[in-house]
Amino acid sequence: MDRSRTEVARVLGEIEKLGLIDAAEHSEVLSVLSDDFPFAAAVRHTDSVHAHIKVEDVDALPHQDLVALGHRPENAEPGYVKYATLTGVHFIFSSIPIAQDDSIPGAVTLPKPFMDHIGIDMRDESDTTREA
């Protein structure tokens, strides 16, 4: 997927202004799209990249603001929603346990919201993609 770094940075800036990611997380997502990212060849074959953000309450997200920015809600379930963007960089917000770390009794976590991880969607199973 062809992603304009400028457009991705703009979309990340919008999410940052809403207080859903910070400047360091913004940079982390951009770094995945960089030519010097260790897996840059593979990223060029992705359908999308997503930032998974843990929040206190998915229902309390600024949904109207996200939609007004052109983000499309997809795969919404209680405690989980994915917002797709035209850049191919999507945002997943969850307030339910998703990762194994969420099941550790007494584990100390970062204050929410925080970016839990960046996902790279490799859906093309062609030989070219496998080679990359």
Short mmCIF file of N, CA, C and O in Angstrom, two decimals:
data_model
loop_
_atom_site.label_atom_id
_atom_site.label_comp_id
_atom_site.label_asym_id
_atom_site.label_seq_id
_atom_site.Cartn_x
_atom_site.Cartn_y
_atom_site.Cartn_z
N MET A 1 0.85 -1.18 0.00
CA MET A 1 0.00 0.00 0.00
C MET A 1 0.89 1.24 0.00
O MET A 1 1.85 1.31 0.75
N ASP A 2 0.56 2.18 -0.83
CA ASP A 2 1.32 3.42 -0.92
C ASP A 2 0.79 4.39 0.13
O ASP A 2 -0.38 4.75 0.11
N ARG A 3 1.66 4.78 1.06
CA ARG A 3 1.26 5.69 2.12
C ARG A 3 2.06 6.98 2.02
O ARG A 3 3.28 6.94 2.01
N SER A 4 1.39 8.10 1.99
CA SER A 4 2.06 9.39 2.01
C SER A 4 2.46 9.69 3.45
O SER A 4 1.60 9.79 4.33
N ARG A 5 3.76 9.82 3.68
CA ARG A 5 4.26 10.11 5.03
C ARG A 5 3.64 11.41 5.56
O ARG A 5 3.32 11.51 6.74
N THR A 6 3.45 12.38 4.69
CA THR A 6 2.86 13.66 5.08
C THR A 6 1.43 13.46 5.55
O THR A 6 1.02 14.01 6.57
N GLU A 7 0.66 12.67 4.81
CA GLU A 7 -0.74 12.42 5.19
C GLU A 7 -0.83 11.62 6.48
O GLU A 7 -1.67 11.88 7.33
N VAL A 8 0.05 10.61 6.62
CA VAL A 8 0.05 9.82 7.85
C VAL A 8 0.40 10.73 9.03
O VAL A 8 -0.25 10.66 10.08
N ALA A 9 1.40 11.58 8.87
CA ALA A 9 1.79 12.50 9.95
C ALA A 9 0.63 13.43 10.30
O ALA A 9 0.40 13.73 11.49
N ARG A 10 -0.13 13.87 9.30
CA ARG A 10 -1.29 14.73 9.56
C ARG A 10 -2.34 13.99 10.38
O ARG A 10 -2.86 14.51 11.37
N VAL A 11 -2.64 12.74 9.98
CA VAL A 11 -3.64 11.94 10.70
C VAL A 11 -3.17 11.66 12.12
O VAL A 11 -3.94 11.78 13.07
N LEU A 12 -1.91 11.33 12.28
CA LEU A 12 -1.37 11.10 13.62
C LEU A 12 -1.44 12.37 14.46
O LEU A 12 -1.75 12.32 15.65
N GLY A 13 -1.19 13.51 13.82
CA GLY A 13 -1.30 14.79 14.52
C GLY A 13 -2.71 15.04 15.03
O GLY A 13 -2.90 15.57 16.13
N GLU A 14 -3.71 14.67 14.23
CA GLU A 14 -5.11 14.82 14.65
C GLU A 14 -5.40 13.95 15.88
O GLU A 14 -6.05 14.41 16.83
N ILE A 15 -4.92 12.72 15.86
CA ILE A 15 -5.13 11.80 16.98
C ILE A 15 -4.39 12.32 18.22
O ILE A 15 -4.90 12.24 19.34
N GLU A 16 -3.20 12.87 17.99
CA GLU A 16 -2.43 13.45 19.10
C GLU A 16 -3.16 14.65 19.70
O GLU A 16 -3.24 14.79 20.93
N LYS A 17 -3.72 15.53 18.87
CA LYS A 17 -4.46 16.70 19.36
C LYS A 17 -5.67 16.28 20.20
O LYS A 17 -6.07 17.01 21.11
N LEU A 18 -6.23 15.13 19.89
CA LEU A 18 -7.36 14.62 20.67
C LEU A 18 -6.90 13.99 21.99
O LEU A 18 -7.73 13.56 22.80
N GLY A 19 -5.59 13.92 22.20
CA GLY A 19 -5.05 13.37 23.44
C GLY A 19 -5.03 11.86 23.50
O GLY A 19 -4.93 11.28 24.58
N LEU A 20 -5.13 11.20 22.33
CA LEU A 20 -5.21 9.75 22.32
C LEU A 20 -3.84 9.08 22.12
O LEU A 20 -3.70 7.89 22.39
N ILE A 21 -2.86 9.83 21.61
CA ILE A 21 -1.47 9.39 21.57
C ILE A 21 -0.62 10.59 21.95
O ILE A 21 -1.09 11.73 21.93
N ASP A 22 0.64 10.32 22.31
CA ASP A 22 1.54 11.44 22.59
C ASP A 22 2.57 11.56 21.46
O ASP A 22 2.55 10.78 20.50
N ALA A 23 3.45 12.54 21.58
CA ALA A 23 4.43 12.82 20.52
C ALA A 23 5.35 11.63 20.27
O ALA A 23 5.68 11.32 19.12
N ALA A 24 5.75 10.92 21.33
CA ALA A 24 6.64 9.76 21.16
C ALA A 24 5.92 8.65 20.39
O ALA A 24 6.51 8.01 19.51
N GLU A 25 4.65 8.42 20.69
CA GLU A 25 3.88 7.38 20.00
C GLU A 25 3.66 7.78 18.54
O GLU A 25 3.74 6.93 17.65
N HIS A 26 3.42 9.05 18.30
CA HIS A 26 3.29 9.58 16.94
C HIS A 26 4.55 9.22 16.15
O HIS A 26 4.47 8.69 15.04
N SER A 27 5.72 9.49 16.73
CA SER A 27 6.99 9.20 16.07
C SER A 27 7.19 7.70 15.86
O SER A 27 7.74 7.28 14.84
N GLU A 28 6.77 6.90 16.84
CA GLU A 28 6.92 5.44 16.71
C GLU A 28 6.15 4.90 15.50
O GLU A 28 6.66 4.08 14.75
N VAL A 29 4.92 5.38 15.31
CA VAL A 29 4.13 4.92 14.17
C VAL A 29 4.81 5.36 12.87
O VAL A 29 4.96 4.56 11.93
N LEU A 30 5.25 6.60 12.81
CA LEU A 30 5.93 7.08 11.60
C LEU A 30 7.20 6.27 11.31
O LEU A 30 7.53 6.03 10.15
N SER A 31 7.90 5.85 12.36
CA SER A 31 9.15 5.11 12.15
C SER A 31 8.92 3.78 11.44
O SER A 31 9.77 3.31 10.69
N VAL A 32 7.76 3.18 11.64
CA VAL A 32 7.44 1.91 10.97
C VAL A 32 7.32 2.12 9.47
O VAL A 32 7.57 1.21 8.67
N LEU A 33 6.98 3.33 9.05
CA LEU A 33 6.80 3.64 7.64
C LEU A 33 8.06 4.22 6.99
O LEU A 33 8.05 4.58 5.83
N SER A 34 9.13 4.27 7.75
CA SER A 34 10.39 4.84 7.28
C SER A 34 11.17 3.84 6.41
O SER A 34 11.09 2.63 6.63
N ASP A 35 11.91 4.35 5.45
CA ASP A 35 12.73 3.49 4.59
C ASP A 35 13.82 2.77 5.37
O ASP A 35 14.29 1.72 4.94
N ASP A 36 14.23 3.32 6.51
CA ASP A 36 15.28 2.65 7.28
C ASP A 36 14.72 1.75 8.40
O ASP A 36 15.47 1.22 9.21
N PHE A 37 13.41 1.56 8.43
CA PHE A 37 12.81 0.60 9.36
C PHE A 37 13.32 -0.79 8.99
O PHE A 37 13.37 -1.14 7.79
N PRO A 38 13.76 -1.60 9.94
CA PRO A 38 14.36 -2.91 9.61
C PRO A 38 13.48 -3.81 8.73
O PRO A 38 14.01 -4.62 7.97
N PHE A 39 12.18 -3.65 8.81
CA PHE A 39 11.28 -4.49 8.01
C PHE A 39 10.56 -3.67 6.94
O PHE A 39 9.44 -4.01 6.54
N ALA A 40 11.21 -2.62 6.45
CA ALA A 40 10.60 -1.72 5.47
C ALA A 40 10.14 -2.46 4.21
O ALA A 40 9.08 -2.16 3.67
N ALA A 41 10.92 -3.43 3.75
CA ALA A 41 10.54 -4.17 2.55
C ALA A 41 9.22 -4.90 2.77
O ALA A 41 8.35 -4.94 1.88
N ALA A 42 9.03 -5.46 3.95
CA ALA A 42 7.79 -6.16 4.26
C ALA A 42 6.63 -5.18 4.41
O ALA A 42 5.52 -5.44 3.93
N VAL A 43 6.88 -4.04 5.05
CA VAL A 43 5.82 -3.05 5.26
C VAL A 43 5.25 -2.57 3.93
O VAL A 43 4.06 -2.30 3.82
N ARG A 44 6.08 -2.51 2.90
CA ARG A 44 5.59 -2.07 1.59
C ARG A 44 4.55 -3.03 1.02
O ARG A 44 3.81 -2.68 0.11
N HIS A 45 4.46 -4.23 1.55
CA HIS A 45 3.50 -5.23 1.07
C HIS A 45 2.27 -5.35 1.98
O HIS A 45 1.46 -6.25 1.80
N THR A 46 2.14 -4.46 2.94
CA THR A 46 1.04 -4.58 3.89
C THR A 46 -0.25 -3.97 3.36
O THR A 46 -0.22 -3.09 2.51
N ASP A 47 -1.35 -4.46 3.89
CA ASP A 47 -2.64 -3.84 3.62
C ASP A 47 -2.81 -2.61 4.50
O ASP A 47 -3.38 -1.61 4.08
N SER A 48 -2.33 -2.72 5.74
CA SER A 48 -2.48 -1.60 6.67
C SER A 48 -1.54 -1.78 7.85
O SER A 48 -0.97 -2.85 8.06
N VAL A 49 -1.40 -0.71 8.58
CA VAL A 49 -0.67 -0.68 9.83
C VAL A 49 -1.65 -0.13 10.85
O VAL A 49 -2.46 0.74 10.53
N HIS A 50 -1.63 -0.68 12.06
CA HIS A 50 -2.54 -0.13 13.07
C HIS A 50 -1.80 0.20 14.36
O HIS A 50 -0.81 -0.43 14.70
N ALA A 51 -2.30 1.21 15.03
CA ALA A 51 -1.85 1.56 16.37
C ALA A 51 -2.96 1.11 17.32
O ALA A 51 -4.10 1.54 17.19
N HIS A 52 -2.59 0.21 18.24
CA HIS A 52 -3.57 -0.29 19.21
C HIS A 52 -3.39 0.53 20.49
O HIS A 52 -2.33 0.49 21.12
N ILE A 53 -4.42 1.24 20.85
CA ILE A 53 -4.37 2.18 21.97
C ILE A 53 -5.31 1.72 23.07
O ILE A 53 -6.50 1.49 22.83
N LYS A 54 -4.76 1.58 24.27
CA LYS A 54 -5.56 1.21 25.43
C LYS A 54 -6.16 2.48 26.03
O LYS A 54 -5.45 3.46 26.24
N VAL A 55 -7.45 2.45 26.28
CA VAL A 55 -8.16 3.59 26.87
C VAL A 55 -8.97 3.11 28.07
O VAL A 55 -9.23 1.92 28.21
N GLU A 56 -9.35 4.05 28.92
CA GLU A 56 -10.17 3.69 30.09
C GLU A 56 -11.54 3.18 29.68
O GLU A 56 -12.04 2.21 30.23
N ASP A 57 -12.16 3.86 28.69
CA ASP A 57 -13.54 3.53 28.32
C ASP A 57 -13.75 3.87 26.85
O ASP A 57 -13.71 5.05 26.47
N VAL A 58 -13.94 2.86 26.03
CA VAL A 58 -14.15 3.08 24.60
C VAL A 58 -15.38 3.97 24.35
O VAL A 58 -15.37 4.80 23.46
N ASP A 59 -16.40 3.81 25.17
CA ASP A 59 -17.61 4.61 24.99
C ASP A 59 -17.35 6.10 25.21
O ASP A 59 -18.08 6.94 24.69
N ALA A 60 -16.30 6.44 25.97
CA ALA A 60 -15.99 7.84 26.27
C ALA A 60 -15.07 8.49 25.23
O ALA A 60 -14.72 9.66 25.36
N LEU A 61 -14.69 7.74 24.19
CA LEU A 61 -13.86 8.31 23.13
C LEU A 61 -14.60 9.45 22.42
O LEU A 61 -15.83 9.45 22.38
N PRO A 62 -13.86 10.38 21.82
CA PRO A 62 -14.51 11.46 21.06
C PRO A 62 -14.94 10.95 19.67
O PRO A 62 -14.40 11.35 18.64
N HIS A 63 -15.91 10.05 19.67
CA HIS A 63 -16.34 9.40 18.43
C HIS A 63 -16.76 10.40 17.36
O HIS A 63 -16.41 10.25 16.19
N GLN A 64 -17.51 11.42 17.74
CA GLN A 64 -17.97 12.41 16.75
C GLN A 64 -16.79 13.13 16.12
O GLN A 64 -16.78 13.39 14.92
N ASP A 65 -15.78 13.45 16.93
CA ASP A 65 -14.58 14.12 16.40
C ASP A 65 -13.84 13.20 15.44
O ASP A 65 -13.36 13.65 14.39
N LEU A 66 -13.71 11.93 15.78
CA LEU A 66 -13.02 10.97 14.91
C LEU A 66 -13.74 10.83 13.57
O LEU A 66 -13.12 10.84 12.51
N VAL A 67 -15.06 10.72 13.62
CA VAL A 67 -15.85 10.61 12.38
C VAL A 67 -15.75 11.91 11.58
O VAL A 67 -15.60 11.88 10.35
N ALA A 68 -15.79 13.05 12.26
CA ALA A 68 -15.68 14.35 11.56
C ALA A 68 -14.33 14.49 10.86
O ALA A 68 -14.23 15.17 9.83
N LEU A 69 -13.31 13.81 11.37
CA LEU A 69 -11.99 13.83 10.73
C LEU A 69 -11.93 12.86 9.54
O LEU A 69 -10.91 12.79 8.86
N GLY A 70 -13.00 12.12 9.32
CA GLY A 70 -13.04 11.20 8.19
C GLY A 70 -12.66 9.77 8.54
O GLY A 70 -12.53 8.93 7.65
N HIS A 71 -12.49 9.48 9.82
CA HIS A 71 -12.16 8.12 10.23
C HIS A 71 -13.45 7.29 10.28
O HIS A 71 -14.49 7.76 10.73
N ARG A 72 -13.36 6.05 9.79
CA ARG A 72 -14.52 5.18 9.70
C ARG A 72 -14.49 4.12 10.80
O ARG A 72 -13.56 3.32 10.85
N PRO A 73 -15.53 4.08 11.67
CA PRO A 73 -15.55 3.03 12.68
C PRO A 73 -15.83 1.67 12.04
O PRO A 73 -16.68 1.55 11.16
N GLU A 74 -15.05 0.68 12.45
CA GLU A 74 -15.21 -0.69 11.96
C GLU A 74 -15.05 -1.64 13.14
O GLU A 74 -14.37 -1.32 14.11
N ASN A 75 -15.59 -2.81 13.02
CA ASN A 75 -15.38 -3.87 14.01
C ASN A 75 -15.65 -3.43 15.44
O ASN A 75 -14.92 -3.78 16.35
N ALA A 76 -16.68 -2.67 15.64
CA ALA A 76 -17.00 -2.20 16.99
C ALA A 76 -17.67 -3.32 17.79
O ALA A 76 -18.58 -3.99 17.31
N GLU A 77 -17.16 -3.50 18.99
CA GLU A 77 -17.73 -4.43 19.97
C GLU A 77 -17.64 -3.75 21.32
O GLU A 77 -16.90 -2.78 21.47
N PRO A 78 -18.34 -4.24 22.31
CA PRO A 78 -18.21 -3.60 23.64
C PRO A 78 -16.73 -3.61 24.08
O PRO A 78 -16.08 -4.65 24.10
N GLY A 79 -16.21 -2.42 24.36
CA GLY A 79 -14.83 -2.29 24.83
C GLY A 79 -13.79 -2.29 23.73
O GLY A 79 -12.59 -2.32 24.02
N TYR A 80 -14.21 -2.21 22.46
CA TYR A 80 -13.26 -2.31 21.35
C TYR A 80 -13.84 -1.63 20.11
O TYR A 80 -15.01 -1.83 19.79
N VAL A 81 -13.02 -0.82 19.43
CA VAL A 81 -13.44 -0.25 18.16
C VAL A 81 -12.20 0.03 17.32
O VAL A 81 -11.15 0.41 17.83
N LYS A 82 -12.34 -0.20 16.03
CA LYS A 82 -11.27 0.11 15.08
C LYS A 82 -11.76 1.27 14.22
O LYS A 82 -12.88 1.24 13.72
N TYR A 83 -10.90 2.29 14.07
CA TYR A 83 -11.17 3.39 13.16
C TYR A 83 -10.20 3.30 11.99
O TYR A 83 -8.99 3.34 12.18
N ALA A 84 -10.73 3.16 10.80
CA ALA A 84 -9.93 3.09 9.59
C ALA A 84 -9.75 4.50 9.03
O ALA A 84 -10.64 5.34 9.15
N THR A 85 -8.60 4.73 8.40
CA THR A 85 -8.34 6.01 7.74
C THR A 85 -7.95 5.73 6.29
O THR A 85 -7.57 4.61 5.94
N LEU A 86 -8.01 6.74 5.46
CA LEU A 86 -7.65 6.59 4.06
C LEU A 86 -6.15 6.38 3.85
O LEU A 86 -5.73 5.97 2.78
N THR A 87 -5.34 6.64 4.87
CA THR A 87 -3.89 6.49 4.76
C THR A 87 -3.43 5.04 4.89
O THR A 87 -2.27 4.74 4.63
N GLY A 88 -4.31 4.15 5.34
CA GLY A 88 -3.90 2.78 5.60
C GLY A 88 -3.30 2.60 6.98
O GLY A 88 -2.88 1.52 7.36
N VAL A 89 -3.26 3.69 7.76
CA VAL A 89 -2.87 3.60 9.16
C VAL A 89 -4.15 3.73 9.96
O VAL A 89 -4.86 4.73 9.86
N HIS A 90 -4.48 2.68 10.69
CA HIS A 90 -5.73 2.61 11.41
C HIS A 90 -5.48 2.65 12.92
O HIS A 90 -4.36 2.42 13.37
N PHE A 91 -6.54 2.92 13.66
CA PHE A 91 -6.44 3.03 15.11
C PHE A 91 -7.42 2.08 15.75
O PHE A 91 -8.61 2.09 15.44
N ILE A 92 -6.91 1.25 16.63
CA ILE A 92 -7.74 0.34 17.42
C ILE A 92 -7.72 0.85 18.85
O ILE A 92 -6.64 1.08 19.41
N PHE A 93 -8.89 1.02 19.41
CA PHE A 93 -9.01 1.46 20.80
C PHE A 93 -9.68 0.34 21.58
O PHE A 93 -10.70 -0.20 21.14
N SER A 94 -9.11 0.00 22.73
CA SER A 94 -9.74 -1.03 23.55
C SER A 94 -9.66 -0.67 25.03
O SER A 94 -8.71 -0.04 25.48
N SER A 95 -10.68 -1.08 25.73
CA SER A 95 -10.71 -0.94 27.18
C SER A 95 -10.92 -2.30 27.83
O SER A 95 -11.12 -2.39 29.04
N ILE A 96 -10.87 -3.34 27.03
CA ILE A 96 -11.03 -4.71 27.53
C ILE A 96 -9.67 -5.40 27.50
O ILE A 96 -8.78 -4.99 26.77
N PRO A 97 -9.50 -6.46 28.29
CA PRO A 97 -8.23 -7.20 28.24
C PRO A 97 -8.02 -7.80 26.85
O PRO A 97 -8.89 -8.48 26.33
N ILE A 98 -6.86 -7.54 26.27
CA ILE A 98 -6.52 -8.05 24.95
C ILE A 98 -5.23 -8.86 25.02
O ILE A 98 -5.16 -9.97 24.53
N ALA A 99 -4.21 -8.30 25.64
CA ALA A 99 -2.89 -8.92 25.68
C ALA A 99 -2.74 -9.80 26.93
O ALA A 99 -3.48 -9.66 27.90
N GLN A 100 -1.75 -10.68 26.89
CA GLN A 100 -1.47 -11.53 28.05
C GLN A 100 -1.13 -10.67 29.27
O GLN A 100 -1.48 -11.02 30.39
N ASP A 101 -0.46 -9.54 29.04
CA ASP A 101 -0.11 -8.65 30.15
C ASP A 101 -1.35 -8.16 30.90
O ASP A 101 -1.27 -7.85 32.09
N ASP A 102 -2.48 -8.10 30.22
CA ASP A 102 -3.72 -7.65 30.85
C ASP A 102 -4.22 -8.63 31.90
O ASP A 102 -5.07 -8.28 32.72
N SER A 103 -3.72 -9.86 31.86
CA SER A 103 -4.20 -10.90 32.77
C SER A 103 -3.29 -11.11 33.98
O SER A 103 -3.56 -12.00 34.79
N ILE A 104 -2.24 -10.33 34.09
CA ILE A 104 -1.31 -10.50 35.21
C ILE A 104 -1.90 -9.77 36.43
O ILE A 104 -2.04 -8.55 36.42
N PRO A 105 -2.24 -10.53 37.47
CA PRO A 105 -2.82 -9.89 38.66
C PRO A 105 -1.84 -8.88 39.27
O PRO A 105 -0.66 -9.18 39.45
N GLY A 106 -2.33 -7.68 39.53
CA GLY A 106 -1.53 -6.66 40.18
C GLY A 106 -0.49 -5.98 39.30
O GLY A 106 0.32 -5.20 39.79
N ALA A 107 -0.50 -6.28 38.00
CA ALA A 107 0.48 -5.67 37.09
C ALA A 107 0.28 -4.16 37.05
O ALA A 107 -0.84 -3.67 37.03
N VAL A 108 1.37 -3.45 37.03
CA VAL A 108 1.32 -1.99 36.93
C VAL A 108 1.39 -1.63 35.45
O VAL A 108 2.25 -2.11 34.72
N THR A 109 0.44 -0.84 35.00
CA THR A 109 0.42 -0.43 33.60
C THR A 109 0.57 1.09 33.50
O THR A 109 0.47 1.80 34.49
N LEU A 110 0.79 1.53 32.30
CA LEU A 110 0.90 2.96 32.05
C LEU A 110 -0.46 3.63 32.22
O LEU A 110 -1.50 2.99 32.05
N PRO A 111 -0.45 4.93 32.52
CA PRO A 111 -1.72 5.65 32.55
C PRO A 111 -2.33 5.67 31.15
O PRO A 111 -1.62 5.79 30.15
N LYS A 112 -3.63 5.53 31.08
CA LYS A 112 -4.33 5.50 29.79
C LYS A 112 -4.74 6.91 29.40
O LYS A 112 -5.01 7.73 30.26
N PRO A 113 -4.77 7.19 28.12
CA PRO A 113 -4.51 6.28 27.00
C PRO A 113 -3.00 6.08 26.79
O PRO A 113 -2.20 6.95 27.08
N PHE A 114 -2.66 4.89 26.27
CA PHE A 114 -1.29 4.63 25.84
C PHE A 114 -1.33 3.65 24.67
O PHE A 114 -2.24 2.84 24.55
N MET A 115 -0.33 3.75 23.81
CA MET A 115 -0.26 2.85 22.66
C MET A 115 0.34 1.53 23.13
O MET A 115 1.48 1.48 23.56
N ASP A 116 -0.45 0.48 23.03
CA ASP A 116 -0.02 -0.84 23.46
C ASP A 116 0.95 -1.45 22.45
O ASP A 116 1.95 -2.04 22.83
N HIS A 117 0.61 -1.34 21.17
CA HIS A 117 1.50 -1.90 20.13
C HIS A 117 1.12 -1.35 18.76
O HIS A 117 0.06 -0.74 18.59
N ILE A 118 2.03 -1.57 17.84
CA ILE A 118 1.79 -1.26 16.43
C ILE A 118 1.68 -2.60 15.71
O ILE A 118 2.53 -3.47 15.89
N GLY A 119 0.64 -2.76 14.93
CA GLY A 119 0.45 -3.99 14.17
C GLY A 119 0.68 -3.76 12.69
O GLY A 119 0.34 -2.70 12.16
N ILE A 120 1.28 -4.73 12.05
CA ILE A 120 1.55 -4.66 10.61
C ILE A 120 0.76 -5.78 9.96
O ILE A 120 1.05 -6.95 10.18
N ASP A 121 -0.27 -5.42 9.19
CA ASP A 121 -1.18 -6.39 8.59
C ASP A 121 -0.62 -6.95 7.29
O ASP A 121 -0.62 -6.28 6.27
N MET A 122 -0.16 -8.18 7.33
CA MET A 122 0.37 -8.86 6.14
C MET A 122 -0.68 -9.85 5.66
O MET A 122 -0.69 -11.00 6.06
N ARG A 123 -1.58 -9.41 4.81
CA ARG A 123 -2.67 -10.28 4.36
C ARG A 123 -2.40 -10.92 3.00
O ARG A 123 -3.01 -11.90 2.64
N ASP A 124 -1.47 -10.32 2.24
CA ASP A 124 -1.10 -10.86 0.94
C ASP A 124 -0.14 -12.03 1.16
O ASP A 124 0.95 -11.86 1.71
N GLU A 125 -0.54 -13.21 0.77
CA GLU A 125 0.29 -14.40 1.00
C GLU A 125 1.04 -14.83 -0.25
O GLU A 125 1.42 -15.99 -0.38
N SER A 126 1.29 -13.89 -1.15
CA SER A 126 1.99 -14.21 -2.40
C SER A 126 3.47 -14.51 -2.12
O SER A 126 4.02 -14.16 -1.07
N ASP A 127 4.12 -15.14 -3.09
CA ASP A 127 5.54 -15.44 -2.96
C ASP A 127 6.36 -14.16 -2.80
O ASP A 127 7.34 -14.13 -2.05
N THR A 128 5.96 -13.11 -3.51
CA THR A 128 6.68 -11.83 -3.42
C THR A 128 6.64 -11.28 -2.01
O THR A 128 7.65 -10.83 -1.48
N THR A 129 5.48 -11.35 -1.39
CA THR A 129 5.34 -10.87 -0.01
C THR A 129 6.12 -11.76 0.93
O THR A 129 6.83 -11.26 1.82
N ARG A 130 6.04 -13.05 0.76
CA ARG A 130 6.79 -13.96 1.63
C ARG A 130 8.29 -13.72 1.50
O ARG A 130 9.00 -13.76 2.51
N GLU A 131 8.75 -13.44 0.32
CA GLU A 131 10.16 -13.16 0.11
C GLU A 131 10.59 -11.89 0.84
O GLU A 131 11.65 -11.82 1.45
N ALA A 132 9.72 -10.86 0.78
CA ALA A 132 10.04 -9.60 1.46
C ALA A 132 10.10 -9.80 2.95
O ALA A 132 10.94 -9.25 3.63
#
